[in-house]
PDB file of C-alpha atoms in Angstrom:
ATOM      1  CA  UNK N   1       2.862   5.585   3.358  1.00 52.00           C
ATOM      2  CA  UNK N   2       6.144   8.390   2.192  1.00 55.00           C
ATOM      3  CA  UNK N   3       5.905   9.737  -0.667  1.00 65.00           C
ATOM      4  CA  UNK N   4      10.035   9.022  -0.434  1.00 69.00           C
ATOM      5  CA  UNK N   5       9.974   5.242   0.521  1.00 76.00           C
ATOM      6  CA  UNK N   6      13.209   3.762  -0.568  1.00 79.00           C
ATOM      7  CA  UNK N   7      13.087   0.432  -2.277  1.00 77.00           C
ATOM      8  CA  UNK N   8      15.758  -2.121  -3.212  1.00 81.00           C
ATOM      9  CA  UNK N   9      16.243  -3.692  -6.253  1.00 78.00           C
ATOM     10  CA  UNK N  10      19.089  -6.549  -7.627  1.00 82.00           C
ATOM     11  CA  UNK N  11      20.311  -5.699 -10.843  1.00 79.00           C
ATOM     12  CA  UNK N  12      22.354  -8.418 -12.836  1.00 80.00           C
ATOM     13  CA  UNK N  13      25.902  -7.714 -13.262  1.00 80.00           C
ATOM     14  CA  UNK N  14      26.305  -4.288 -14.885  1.00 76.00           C
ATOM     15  CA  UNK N  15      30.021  -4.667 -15.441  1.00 80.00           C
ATOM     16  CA  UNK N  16      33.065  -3.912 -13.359  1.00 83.00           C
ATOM     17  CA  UNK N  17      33.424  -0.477 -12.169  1.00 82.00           C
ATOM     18  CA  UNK N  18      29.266   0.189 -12.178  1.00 79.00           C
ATOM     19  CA  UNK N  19      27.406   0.565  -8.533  1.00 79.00           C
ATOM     20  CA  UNK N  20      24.375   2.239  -9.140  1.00 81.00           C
ATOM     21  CA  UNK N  21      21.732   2.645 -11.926  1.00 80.00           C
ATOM     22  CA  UNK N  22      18.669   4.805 -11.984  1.00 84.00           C
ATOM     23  CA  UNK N  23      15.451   4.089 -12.698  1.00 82.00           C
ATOM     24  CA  UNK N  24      13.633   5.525 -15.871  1.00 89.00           C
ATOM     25  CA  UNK N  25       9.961   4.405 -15.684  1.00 87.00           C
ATOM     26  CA  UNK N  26       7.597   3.212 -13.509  1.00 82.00           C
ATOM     27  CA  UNK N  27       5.311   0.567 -15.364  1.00 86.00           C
ATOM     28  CA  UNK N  28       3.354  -0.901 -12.055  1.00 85.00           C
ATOM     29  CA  UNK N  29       0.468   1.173 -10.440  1.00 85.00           C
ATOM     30  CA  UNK N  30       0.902   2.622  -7.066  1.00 79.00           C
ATOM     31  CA  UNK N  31       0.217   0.183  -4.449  1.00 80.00           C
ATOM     32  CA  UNK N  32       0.463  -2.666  -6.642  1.00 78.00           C
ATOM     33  CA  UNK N  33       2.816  -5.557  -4.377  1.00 72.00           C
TER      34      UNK N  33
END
């Protein structure tokens, strides 16, 4: 496993204009599915 795996996640509608976000924290464990 990367240490840089990319992962996609859906985010409800932000607004109009908004594309991206950025996660702040991390509340799973590593290698939890």
């Amino acid at each position: 496993m990367s240490a840089t795996m990319i992962k996609e996640f859906r985010l409800p509608d932000l607004g109009e204009g908004l594309t991206e976000s950025e996660i702040l924290s991390w509340k799973v464990a590593v290698g939890t599915p």
